[in-house]
Short mmCIF file of C-alpha atoms and ligand atoms in Angstrom, two decimals:
data_model
loop_
_atom_site.label_atom_id
_atom_site.label_comp_id
_atom_site.label_asym_id
_atom_site.label_seq_id
_atom_site.Cartn_x
_atom_site.Cartn_y
_atom_site.Cartn_z
CA MET A 7 38.02 -17.97 62.74
CA LYS A 8 41.25 -18.51 60.59
CA ARG A 9 40.85 -22.11 59.59
CA ASP A 10 37.85 -24.21 58.53
CA ARG A 11 35.68 -25.64 61.22
CA LEU A 12 36.95 -28.70 63.12
CA TYR A 13 34.31 -30.95 61.81
CA SER A 14 36.00 -30.59 58.45
CA PRO A 15 37.86 -34.12 57.91
CA LYS A 16 40.73 -32.01 56.38
CA VAL A 17 41.23 -30.02 59.64
CA ILE A 18 40.80 -33.27 61.72
CA LYS A 19 43.51 -34.92 59.59
CA GLN A 20 45.89 -32.05 59.93
CA VAL A 21 45.38 -32.12 63.83
CA LEU A 22 45.96 -35.93 63.89
CA ASP A 23 49.32 -35.39 62.01
CA LYS A 24 50.31 -32.44 63.99
CA PHE A 25 50.03 -34.11 67.19
CA ASN A 26 50.89 -37.58 65.89
CA PHE A 27 47.43 -38.77 67.62
CA THR A 28 46.20 -42.26 67.80
CA PHE A 29 42.76 -43.18 68.80
CA SER A 30 42.20 -44.99 71.97
CA LYS A 31 39.53 -47.78 71.43
CA GLY A 32 39.28 -48.30 75.21
CA LEU A 33 38.26 -44.71 75.69
CA GLY A 34 35.59 -44.94 73.11
CA GLN A 35 37.32 -42.28 70.89
CA ASN A 36 35.20 -42.00 67.71
CA PHE A 37 35.37 -38.27 66.81
CA LEU A 38 32.73 -36.41 64.67
CA ILE A 39 33.52 -35.32 61.33
CA ASP A 40 30.17 -33.94 60.16
CA GLY A 41 28.79 -30.39 60.41
CA ASN A 42 25.22 -31.50 60.19
CA VAL A 43 25.48 -33.75 63.11
CA VAL A 44 27.35 -31.27 65.22
CA ARG A 45 24.80 -28.47 64.44
CA GLY A 46 22.09 -30.93 65.02
CA ILE A 47 23.17 -31.63 68.46
CA SER A 48 23.60 -27.96 69.60
CA GLN A 49 20.13 -27.11 68.05
CA SER A 50 18.44 -30.01 69.72
CA ALA A 51 19.94 -28.85 72.95
CA ASN A 52 18.75 -25.32 72.12
CA ILE A 53 22.02 -23.80 73.23
CA THR A 54 21.96 -19.94 73.60
CA LYS A 55 24.26 -17.17 75.06
CA GLU A 56 22.30 -17.67 78.46
CA ASP A 57 23.41 -21.31 78.80
CA ASN A 58 26.17 -22.89 80.99
CA VAL A 59 27.13 -26.25 79.18
CA LEU A 60 28.82 -29.18 80.51
CA GLU A 61 30.48 -31.34 77.80
CA ILE A 62 31.66 -34.96 78.50
CA GLY A 63 34.72 -35.97 76.48
CA PRO A 64 35.60 -33.05 74.11
CA GLY A 65 38.05 -35.16 72.20
CA PHE A 66 39.63 -32.66 69.42
CA GLY A 67 36.89 -30.15 70.46
CA THR A 68 34.72 -30.58 67.40
CA LEU A 69 31.41 -30.55 69.20
CA THR A 70 32.82 -28.13 71.78
CA GLU A 71 33.70 -25.44 69.17
CA GLU A 72 30.10 -25.35 68.23
CA LEU A 73 28.97 -25.14 71.94
CA LEU A 74 31.54 -22.35 72.47
CA LEU A 75 30.09 -20.32 69.64
CA LYS A 76 26.56 -20.73 70.99
CA ALA A 77 26.87 -20.82 74.91
CA LYS A 78 27.82 -18.65 77.67
CA LYS A 79 30.23 -20.93 78.95
CA VAL A 80 31.38 -24.53 78.33
CA VAL A 81 33.13 -26.75 80.91
CA ALA A 82 34.53 -29.77 79.30
CA ILE A 83 35.66 -32.93 81.09
CA GLU A 84 38.38 -35.00 79.37
CA ILE A 85 40.10 -38.02 80.70
CA ASP A 86 42.78 -38.42 78.07
CA GLN A 87 45.67 -36.24 79.15
CA ARG A 88 47.18 -36.21 75.55
CA LEU A 89 44.20 -34.16 74.41
CA LEU A 90 44.78 -31.23 76.64
CA ARG A 91 47.54 -29.59 74.39
CA VAL A 92 45.48 -30.61 71.35
CA LEU A 93 42.34 -28.59 72.82
CA ASP A 94 44.75 -25.83 73.69
CA TYR A 95 45.55 -25.60 70.09
CA THR A 96 42.16 -26.21 68.40
CA LEU A 97 40.21 -23.81 70.73
CA SER A 98 42.71 -21.23 71.47
CA ASP A 99 40.22 -18.66 69.95
CA PHE A 100 37.90 -19.01 72.83
CA ASP A 101 37.89 -17.47 76.20
CA ASN A 102 34.64 -19.17 77.57
CA LEU A 103 36.11 -22.80 77.91
CA GLU A 104 37.45 -24.53 80.90
CA VAL A 105 38.90 -28.12 80.49
CA ILE A 106 39.03 -30.38 83.33
CA ASN A 107 41.44 -33.32 83.03
CA GLN A 108 39.45 -36.01 84.91
CA ASP A 109 37.45 -39.25 84.85
CA VAL A 110 33.88 -38.02 84.58
CA LEU A 111 32.83 -41.02 86.69
CA LYS A 112 35.03 -39.68 89.47
CA ILE A 113 33.79 -36.07 89.43
CA ASP A 114 32.27 -34.51 92.43
CA PHE A 115 29.29 -33.03 90.67
CA ASP A 116 28.13 -30.87 93.45
CA LYS A 117 31.43 -29.28 93.84
CA LEU A 118 31.70 -28.88 90.14
CA VAL A 119 28.41 -27.07 89.78
CA GLU A 120 29.27 -24.69 92.71
CA GLU A 121 32.72 -23.92 91.56
CA LYS A 122 32.46 -23.70 87.78
CA PHE A 123 28.69 -22.49 87.39
CA GLY A 124 28.24 -20.66 90.50
CA GLY A 125 25.39 -23.25 91.38
CA GLU A 126 23.33 -22.18 88.20
CA PRO A 127 21.41 -24.49 86.02
CA PHE A 128 23.33 -25.92 83.15
CA LYS A 129 22.88 -28.25 80.12
CA VAL A 130 24.76 -31.35 79.37
CA VAL A 131 25.91 -32.22 75.96
CA ALA A 132 28.07 -35.12 74.85
CA ASN A 133 28.95 -37.40 72.29
CA LEU A 134 29.50 -40.16 74.87
CA PRO A 135 32.16 -42.71 75.13
CA TYR A 136 29.96 -45.81 74.80
CA TYR A 137 31.41 -47.72 77.71
CA ILE A 138 30.01 -45.21 80.24
CA THR A 139 26.86 -44.41 78.64
CA THR A 140 24.58 -45.89 81.27
CA PRO A 141 26.59 -45.16 84.52
CA ILE A 142 26.99 -41.60 83.46
CA ILE A 143 23.35 -40.98 82.56
CA THR A 144 22.05 -42.51 85.73
CA THR A 145 24.47 -40.59 87.98
CA LEU A 146 23.52 -37.26 86.40
CA ILE A 147 19.83 -37.96 86.79
CA GLU A 148 19.84 -39.54 90.08
CA LYS A 149 21.94 -36.82 91.66
CA ARG A 150 19.05 -34.26 90.95
CA LEU A 151 21.65 -31.55 89.91
CA PRO A 152 20.33 -28.33 88.51
CA VAL A 153 20.45 -29.85 84.96
CA LYS A 154 18.04 -28.34 82.42
CA SER A 155 18.42 -30.92 79.84
CA MET A 156 20.83 -33.73 78.48
CA THR A 157 21.58 -34.19 74.87
CA PHE A 158 23.62 -37.45 74.27
CA MET A 159 24.80 -39.07 71.15
CA VAL A 160 24.54 -42.73 72.13
CA GLN A 161 24.66 -46.18 70.21
CA LYS A 162 21.43 -46.75 68.38
CA GLU A 163 20.60 -49.77 70.35
CA VAL A 164 20.74 -47.70 73.62
CA ALA A 165 18.60 -44.95 72.08
CA ASP A 166 16.10 -47.55 71.13
CA ARG A 167 15.93 -48.71 74.62
CA MET A 168 15.65 -45.31 76.03
CA VAL A 169 12.58 -44.22 73.83
CA ALA A 170 10.84 -47.71 73.49
CA ASP A 171 7.11 -47.95 73.77
CA PRO A 172 5.44 -50.49 75.92
CA GLY A 173 5.18 -54.03 74.11
CA ASN A 174 8.38 -53.37 72.21
CA LYS A 175 11.32 -55.78 72.50
CA GLN A 176 13.61 -52.96 73.53
CA TYR A 177 11.35 -51.73 76.37
CA GLY A 178 12.86 -52.41 79.79
CA SER A 179 14.09 -51.09 82.97
CA LEU A 180 16.37 -48.41 81.20
CA THR A 181 13.18 -47.14 79.35
CA LEU A 182 11.22 -46.79 82.63
CA PHE A 183 14.13 -45.24 84.62
CA ILE A 184 14.60 -42.51 81.99
CA ASN A 185 10.96 -42.11 81.62
CA PHE A 186 10.40 -41.50 85.38
CA TYR A 187 12.83 -38.66 85.54
CA ALA A 188 12.70 -37.22 81.95
CA THR A 189 11.00 -36.97 78.64
CA ALA A 190 13.14 -38.77 76.07
CA LYS A 191 13.19 -38.07 72.29
CA ALA A 192 15.47 -39.59 69.56
CA VAL A 193 16.37 -36.33 67.63
CA VAL A 194 19.39 -36.86 65.15
CA LYS A 195 20.59 -39.89 63.48
CA ALA A 196 24.36 -40.40 63.11
CA PRO A 197 25.58 -43.32 60.84
CA LYS A 198 28.82 -44.86 61.33
CA SER A 199 30.27 -42.70 58.46
CA VAL A 200 30.21 -39.45 60.37
CA PHE A 201 32.89 -40.49 62.75
CA ILE A 202 36.58 -41.28 62.57
CA PRO A 203 37.47 -44.06 63.21
CA GLN A 204 34.15 -45.48 62.11
CA PRO A 205 32.45 -47.45 65.00
CA LYS A 206 30.85 -50.76 64.37
CA VAL A 207 27.26 -49.54 64.82
CA ASP A 208 25.15 -46.47 64.04
CA SER A 209 24.41 -43.84 66.73
CA VAL A 210 21.37 -41.62 67.52
CA VAL A 211 21.33 -38.23 69.66
CA VAL A 212 18.75 -38.51 72.39
CA GLN A 213 17.44 -35.36 73.99
CA LEU A 214 16.47 -35.83 77.72
CA ASP A 215 14.17 -33.04 79.29
CA LEU A 216 14.20 -33.54 83.09
CA LYS A 217 10.87 -33.34 84.71
CA ASP A 218 10.52 -30.66 87.39
CA ASP A 219 7.74 -32.74 89.23
CA LEU A 220 8.44 -36.39 89.76
CA PRO A 221 5.43 -38.72 90.25
CA LYS A 222 4.53 -39.26 93.85
CA VAL A 223 5.81 -42.83 94.61
CA ASN A 224 8.11 -44.81 96.88
CA GLN A 225 11.06 -44.90 94.40
CA GLU A 226 12.71 -47.87 96.01
CA ILE A 227 9.56 -50.00 95.85
CA LEU A 228 9.19 -48.81 92.24
CA PHE A 229 12.65 -49.67 90.97
CA LYS A 230 12.63 -53.08 92.79
CA LEU A 231 9.39 -53.89 91.00
CA ILE A 232 10.70 -52.78 87.75
CA HIS A 233 13.95 -54.63 88.19
CA GLY A 234 12.37 -57.83 89.25
CA GLY A 235 9.90 -57.64 86.36
CA PHE A 236 12.56 -57.33 83.64
CA GLN A 237 14.93 -59.74 85.30
CA GLN A 238 12.54 -62.40 84.44
CA ARG A 239 10.91 -60.92 81.44
CA ARG A 240 9.70 -64.17 79.91
CA LYS A 241 7.64 -65.03 82.99
CA ASN A 242 4.08 -63.69 83.62
CA ILE A 243 3.80 -60.57 85.66
CA LEU A 244 2.49 -62.34 88.64
CA ASN A 245 5.71 -64.30 88.95
CA SER A 246 8.12 -61.72 87.91
CA LEU A 247 6.73 -59.08 90.31
CA THR A 248 6.97 -61.20 93.28
CA SER A 249 10.44 -62.41 92.45
CA ASP A 250 12.12 -59.68 94.69
CA LYS A 251 11.70 -61.14 98.01
CA SER A 252 12.53 -58.21 99.98
CA LEU A 253 9.10 -56.74 98.94
CA TYR A 254 7.54 -59.56 101.13
CA LEU A 255 4.69 -59.93 98.71
CA SER A 256 2.95 -63.39 98.15
CA LYS A 257 1.51 -64.19 94.76
CA ASP A 258 -1.92 -64.03 96.35
CA GLU A 259 -1.37 -60.62 97.45
CA MET A 260 0.15 -59.53 94.20
CA GLY A 261 -2.78 -61.18 92.20
CA LEU A 262 -5.24 -59.06 94.15
CA ILE A 263 -3.23 -55.99 93.41
CA LEU A 264 -3.24 -56.70 89.65
CA ASP A 265 -7.01 -57.44 89.70
CA ASN A 266 -7.75 -54.25 91.41
CA LEU A 267 -5.83 -52.30 88.75
CA GLY A 268 -7.28 -54.28 86.08
CA ILE A 269 -3.87 -55.67 84.93
CA ASN A 270 -3.98 -59.08 83.31
CA LYS A 271 -1.93 -61.37 85.39
CA ASN A 272 -0.72 -63.24 82.36
CA SER A 273 0.80 -59.98 80.68
CA ARG A 274 4.69 -59.62 80.94
CA ALA A 275 6.89 -56.84 82.33
CA GLU A 276 7.03 -55.11 79.05
CA ASN A 277 3.45 -54.80 78.64
CA LEU A 278 3.05 -52.57 81.65
CA SER A 279 3.33 -48.84 81.42
CA LEU A 280 5.40 -46.58 83.91
CA GLN A 281 2.04 -45.71 85.34
CA ASP A 282 1.05 -49.31 86.05
CA TYR A 283 4.19 -49.82 87.86
CA ILE A 284 3.68 -46.62 89.86
CA ASN A 285 0.11 -47.78 90.70
CA ILE A 286 1.36 -51.12 92.00
CA ALA A 287 4.04 -49.49 94.00
CA ASN A 288 1.52 -47.07 95.58
CA ILE A 289 -0.62 -49.83 96.58
CA ILE A 290 2.24 -51.84 98.32
CA ASP A 291 3.40 -48.65 100.04
CA VAL A 292 0.44 -48.12 102.17
N1 SAM B 2 33.39 -34.81 71.58
C1 SAM B 2 34.34 -35.55 70.64
C2 SAM B 2 33.62 -35.57 69.25
O1 SAM B 2 32.56 -35.69 69.29
O2 SAM B 2 34.20 -35.62 68.29
C3 SAM B 2 34.86 -36.78 71.13
C4 SAM B 2 33.76 -37.94 71.50
S1 SAM B 2 34.56 -39.48 71.81
C5 SAM B 2 33.21 -40.44 71.41
C6 SAM B 2 34.51 -39.66 73.49
C7 SAM B 2 35.41 -38.71 74.37
O3 SAM B 2 35.31 -38.96 75.78
C8 SAM B 2 36.89 -38.93 74.07
O4 SAM B 2 37.60 -37.79 74.05
C9 SAM B 2 37.35 -39.74 75.21
O5 SAM B 2 38.82 -39.55 75.48
C10 SAM B 2 36.54 -39.18 76.22
N2 SAM B 2 36.47 -40.01 77.57
C11 SAM B 2 36.31 -41.32 77.59
N3 SAM B 2 36.20 -41.70 78.65
C12 SAM B 2 36.03 -40.72 79.70
C13 SAM B 2 35.87 -40.50 81.18
N4 SAM B 2 35.65 -41.55 81.88
N5 SAM B 2 35.69 -39.25 81.55
C14 SAM B 2 35.93 -38.29 80.59
N6 SAM B 2 36.19 -38.33 79.31
C15 SAM B 2 36.08 -39.60 78.80
#
């Protein structure tokens, strides 16, 4: 490579000047300028020459460059049309990159996997624009695509919710949703100072390894229970779990279920483990 790596603040500054680029706050444009974090992300994802990678939001290509060096192929989805010629310039050395100029929330993922990866499994890596963190993670998980793992930079507060333990203030429906489908670990800390422009909050890289076998349970009932529980998280579990009327469960019936499972009726939604919710759902679904 003829120049310094893209994470060098000097190179980023040159690119900014060359293209007269102005950051869009609305698109969550906070670009990485730290080699340790960039390498940390690709190491956590354990990217090798066997891997197809889907990157969301390549920006100037700082993380993409690292992925291209390590992976077989990278497909990067970028919404901001202004960045296409920037990426043409910054990543011109690579022939294993394909950039798609589209809103990732509108992508037909089944078609993309077929067309770009020949239906093969792939890893997802992204320094996510914050405004789409939850929708994109839920979409990718729920679609049950052949995703091997997901490695995402997210706001620290979101990472805390994803990896929280029962009883913790951050523990909630996002924690349980993620844990149902994946094993989640916080792997790299990224203070505000590793981005340009600096965001208001710190970030954390979360590694999600998707489970091959999901617990046997009626998912509709499970997530209704969880949703109801955390919508009224101050109430005791007997009241909050009977709040979703479409489950047709009286307090007496729920009380019996909780007694059967040895769950204290005065506990709150945040005190129950994923397995507790699964056990309750399985009793309801007989
Ligand atoms: N990966 C780069 C880095 O780490 O320096 C940029 C990360 S920046 C936090 C988020 C990127 O996602 C920006 O390039 C932004 O334009 C892009 N983006 C925002 N919304 C998007 C969307 N709906 N679909 C695809 N890309 C999007």
